[in-house]
Short mmCIF file of N, CA and C in Angstrom, two decimals:
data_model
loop_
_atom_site.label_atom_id
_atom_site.label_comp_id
_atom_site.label_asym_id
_atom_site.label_seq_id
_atom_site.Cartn_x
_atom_site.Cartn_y
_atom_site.Cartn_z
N UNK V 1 152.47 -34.07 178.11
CA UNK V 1 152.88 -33.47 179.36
C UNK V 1 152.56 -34.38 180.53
N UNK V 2 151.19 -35.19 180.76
CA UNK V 2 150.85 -36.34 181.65
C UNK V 2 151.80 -37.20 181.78
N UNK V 3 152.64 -37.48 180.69
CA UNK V 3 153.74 -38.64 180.71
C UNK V 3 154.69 -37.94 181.44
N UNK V 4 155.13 -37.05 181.36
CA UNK V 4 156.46 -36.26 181.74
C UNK V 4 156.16 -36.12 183.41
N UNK V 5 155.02 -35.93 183.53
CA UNK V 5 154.75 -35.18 184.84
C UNK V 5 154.06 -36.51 185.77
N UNK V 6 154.15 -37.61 185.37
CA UNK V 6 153.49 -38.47 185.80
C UNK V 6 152.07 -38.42 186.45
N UNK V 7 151.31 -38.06 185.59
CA UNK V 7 149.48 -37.38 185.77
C UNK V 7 148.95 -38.32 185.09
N UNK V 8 147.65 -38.37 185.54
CA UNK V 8 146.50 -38.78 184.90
C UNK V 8 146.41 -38.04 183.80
N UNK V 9 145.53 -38.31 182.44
CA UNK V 9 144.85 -37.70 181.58
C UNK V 9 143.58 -38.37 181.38
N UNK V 10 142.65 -37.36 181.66
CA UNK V 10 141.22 -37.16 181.03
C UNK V 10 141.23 -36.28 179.81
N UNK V 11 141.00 -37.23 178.74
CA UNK V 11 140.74 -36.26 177.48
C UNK V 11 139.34 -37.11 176.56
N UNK V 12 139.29 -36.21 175.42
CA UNK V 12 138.06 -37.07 174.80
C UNK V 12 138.79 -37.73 173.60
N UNK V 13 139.42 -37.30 173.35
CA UNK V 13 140.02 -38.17 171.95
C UNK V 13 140.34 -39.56 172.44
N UNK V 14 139.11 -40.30 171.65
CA UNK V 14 139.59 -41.81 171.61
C UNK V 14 140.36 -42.54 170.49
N UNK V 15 141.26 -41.52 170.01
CA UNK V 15 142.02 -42.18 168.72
C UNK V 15 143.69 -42.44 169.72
N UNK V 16 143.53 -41.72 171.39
CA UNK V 16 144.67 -41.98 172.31
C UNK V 16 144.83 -43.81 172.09
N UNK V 17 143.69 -44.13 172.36
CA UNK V 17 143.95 -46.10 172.43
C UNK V 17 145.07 -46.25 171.58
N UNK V 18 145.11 -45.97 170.71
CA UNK V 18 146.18 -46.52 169.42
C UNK V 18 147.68 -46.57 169.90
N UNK V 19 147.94 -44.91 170.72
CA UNK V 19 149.00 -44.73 170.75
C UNK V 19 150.09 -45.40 171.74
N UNK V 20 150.92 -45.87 171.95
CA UNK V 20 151.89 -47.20 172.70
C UNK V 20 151.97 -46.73 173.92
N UNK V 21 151.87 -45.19 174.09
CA UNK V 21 151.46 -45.00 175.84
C UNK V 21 150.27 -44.89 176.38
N UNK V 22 149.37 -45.22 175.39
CA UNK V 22 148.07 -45.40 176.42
C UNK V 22 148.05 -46.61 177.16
N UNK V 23 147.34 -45.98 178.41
CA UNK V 23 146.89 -47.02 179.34
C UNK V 23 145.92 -46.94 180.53
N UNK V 24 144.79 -47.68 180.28
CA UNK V 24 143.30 -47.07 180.94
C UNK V 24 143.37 -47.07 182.47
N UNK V 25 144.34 -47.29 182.93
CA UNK V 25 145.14 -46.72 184.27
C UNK V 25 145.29 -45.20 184.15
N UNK V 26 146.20 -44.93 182.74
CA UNK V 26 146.51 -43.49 183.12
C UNK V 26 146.03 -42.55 182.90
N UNK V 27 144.91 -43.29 181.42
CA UNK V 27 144.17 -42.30 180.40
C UNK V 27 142.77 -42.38 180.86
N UNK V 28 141.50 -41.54 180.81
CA UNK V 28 140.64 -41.75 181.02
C UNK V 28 139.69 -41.11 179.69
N UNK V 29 139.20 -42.11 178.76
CA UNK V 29 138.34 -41.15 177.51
C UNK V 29 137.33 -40.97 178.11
N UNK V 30 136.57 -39.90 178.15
CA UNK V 30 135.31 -39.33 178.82
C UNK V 30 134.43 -39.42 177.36
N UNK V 31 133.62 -40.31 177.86
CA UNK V 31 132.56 -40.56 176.82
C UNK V 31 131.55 -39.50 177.00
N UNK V 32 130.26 -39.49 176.31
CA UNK V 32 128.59 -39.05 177.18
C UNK V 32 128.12 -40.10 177.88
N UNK V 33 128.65 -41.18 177.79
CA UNK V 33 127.68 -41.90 179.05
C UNK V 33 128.63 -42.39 179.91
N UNK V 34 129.93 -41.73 180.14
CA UNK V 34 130.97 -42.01 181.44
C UNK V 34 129.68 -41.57 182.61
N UNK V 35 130.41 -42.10 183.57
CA UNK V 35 129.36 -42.12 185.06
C UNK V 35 130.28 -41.38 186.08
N UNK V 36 129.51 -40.75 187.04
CA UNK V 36 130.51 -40.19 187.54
C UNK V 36 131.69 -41.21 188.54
N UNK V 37 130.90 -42.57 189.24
CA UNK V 37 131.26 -43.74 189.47
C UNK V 37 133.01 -43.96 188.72
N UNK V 38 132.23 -43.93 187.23
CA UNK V 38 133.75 -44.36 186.71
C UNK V 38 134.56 -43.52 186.35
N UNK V 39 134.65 -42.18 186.78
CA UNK V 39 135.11 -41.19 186.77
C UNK V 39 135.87 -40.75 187.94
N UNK V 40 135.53 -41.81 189.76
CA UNK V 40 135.92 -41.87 190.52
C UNK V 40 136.81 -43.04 190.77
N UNK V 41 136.21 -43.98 190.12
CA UNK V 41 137.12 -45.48 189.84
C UNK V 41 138.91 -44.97 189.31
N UNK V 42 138.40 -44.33 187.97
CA UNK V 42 139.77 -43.51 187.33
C UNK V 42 140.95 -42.80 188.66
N UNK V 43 139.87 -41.85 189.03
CA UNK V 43 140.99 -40.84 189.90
C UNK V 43 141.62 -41.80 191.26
N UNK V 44 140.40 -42.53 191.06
CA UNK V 44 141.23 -43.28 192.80
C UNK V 44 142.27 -44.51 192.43
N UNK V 45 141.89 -45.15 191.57
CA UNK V 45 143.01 -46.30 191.16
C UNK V 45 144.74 -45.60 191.26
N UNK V 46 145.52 -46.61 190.92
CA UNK V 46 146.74 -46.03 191.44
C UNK V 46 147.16 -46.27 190.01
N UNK V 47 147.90 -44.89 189.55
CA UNK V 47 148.25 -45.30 188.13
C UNK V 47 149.96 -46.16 187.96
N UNK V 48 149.72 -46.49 186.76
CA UNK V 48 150.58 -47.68 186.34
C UNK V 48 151.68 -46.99 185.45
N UNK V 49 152.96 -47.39 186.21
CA UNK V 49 153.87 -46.78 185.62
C UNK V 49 154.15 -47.01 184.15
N UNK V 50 155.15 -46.11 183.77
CA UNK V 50 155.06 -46.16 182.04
C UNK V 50 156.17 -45.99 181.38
N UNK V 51 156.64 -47.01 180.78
CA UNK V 51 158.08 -47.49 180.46
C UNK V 51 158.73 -46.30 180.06
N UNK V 52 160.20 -46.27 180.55
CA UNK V 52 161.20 -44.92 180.42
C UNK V 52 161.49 -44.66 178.90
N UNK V 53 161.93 -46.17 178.48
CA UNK V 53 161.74 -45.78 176.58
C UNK V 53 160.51 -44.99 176.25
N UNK V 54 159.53 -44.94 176.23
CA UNK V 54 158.29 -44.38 175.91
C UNK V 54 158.25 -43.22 176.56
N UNK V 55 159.11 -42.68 177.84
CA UNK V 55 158.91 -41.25 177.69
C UNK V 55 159.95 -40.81 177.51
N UNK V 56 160.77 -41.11 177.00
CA UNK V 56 162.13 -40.93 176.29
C UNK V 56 161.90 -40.34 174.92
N UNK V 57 161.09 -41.57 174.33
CA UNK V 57 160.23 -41.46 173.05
C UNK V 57 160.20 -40.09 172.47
N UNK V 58 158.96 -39.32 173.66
CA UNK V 58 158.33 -38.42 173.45
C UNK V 58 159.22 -37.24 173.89
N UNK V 59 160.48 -37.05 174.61
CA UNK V 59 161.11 -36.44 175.64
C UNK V 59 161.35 -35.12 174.24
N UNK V 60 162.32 -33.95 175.18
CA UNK V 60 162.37 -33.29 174.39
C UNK V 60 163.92 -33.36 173.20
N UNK V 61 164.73 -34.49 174.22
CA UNK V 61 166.07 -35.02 173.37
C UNK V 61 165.90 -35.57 172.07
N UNK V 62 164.52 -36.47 172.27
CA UNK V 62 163.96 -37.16 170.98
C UNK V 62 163.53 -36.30 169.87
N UNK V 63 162.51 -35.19 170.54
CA UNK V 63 162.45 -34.25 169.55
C UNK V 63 162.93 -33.75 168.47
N UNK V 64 164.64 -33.08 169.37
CA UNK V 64 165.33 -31.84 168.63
C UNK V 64 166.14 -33.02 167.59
N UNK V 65 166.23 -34.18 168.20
CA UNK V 65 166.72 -35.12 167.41
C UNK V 65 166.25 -35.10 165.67
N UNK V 66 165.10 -35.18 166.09
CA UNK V 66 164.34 -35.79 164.83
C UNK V 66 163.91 -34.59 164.40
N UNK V 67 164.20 -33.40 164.93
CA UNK V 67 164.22 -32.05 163.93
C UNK V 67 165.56 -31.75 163.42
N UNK V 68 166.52 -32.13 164.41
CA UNK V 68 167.85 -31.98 163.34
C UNK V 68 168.41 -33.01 162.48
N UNK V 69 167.41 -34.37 162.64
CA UNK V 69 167.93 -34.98 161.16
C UNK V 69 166.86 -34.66 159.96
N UNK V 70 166.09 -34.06 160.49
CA UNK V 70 164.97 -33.51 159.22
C UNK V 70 166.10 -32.32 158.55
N UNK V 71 165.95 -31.35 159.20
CA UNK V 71 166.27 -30.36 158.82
C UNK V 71 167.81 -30.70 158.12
N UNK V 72 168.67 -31.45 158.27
CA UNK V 72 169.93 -32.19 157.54
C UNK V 72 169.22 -33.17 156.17
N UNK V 73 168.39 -33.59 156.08
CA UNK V 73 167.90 -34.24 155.06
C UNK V 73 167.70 -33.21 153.93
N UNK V 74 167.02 -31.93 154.60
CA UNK V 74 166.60 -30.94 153.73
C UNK V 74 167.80 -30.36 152.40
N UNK V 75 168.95 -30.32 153.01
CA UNK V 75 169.83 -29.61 152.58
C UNK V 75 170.67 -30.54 151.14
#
């Protein structure tokens, strides 16, 4: 939804790094020893835009896509 809505995300899952839209511009993993410092660094930086393929990717066209060639495979 951060991608769509062009937001920040603070979350804890650090398995986000992996995924091709992370970016420590947009994402912030909140560790136990984040500071509140870099917790202000995060919100104030200016986030970095994020390629239209990649929220295309995720969009909801891509979705129904790849549920209606599933669901055609099935048959």
């Amino acid at each position: 939804e951060a991608l769509f809505f062009h937001k920040k995300l603070i979350t804890t899952n650090s398995s986000i790094i992996n995924e091709d839209f992370y970016n420590p511009k947009n994402i912030l993993i909140i560790k136990e020893q984040t500071s509140d410092e870099e917790l202000r660094n995060f919100l104030n930086c200016t986030m970095s835009a994020v390629d239209v393929s990649i929220i295309q990717k995720y969009g909801v066209y891509s979705l129904l896509n790849f549920l209606n060639t599933k669901c055609h495979e099935g048959l």
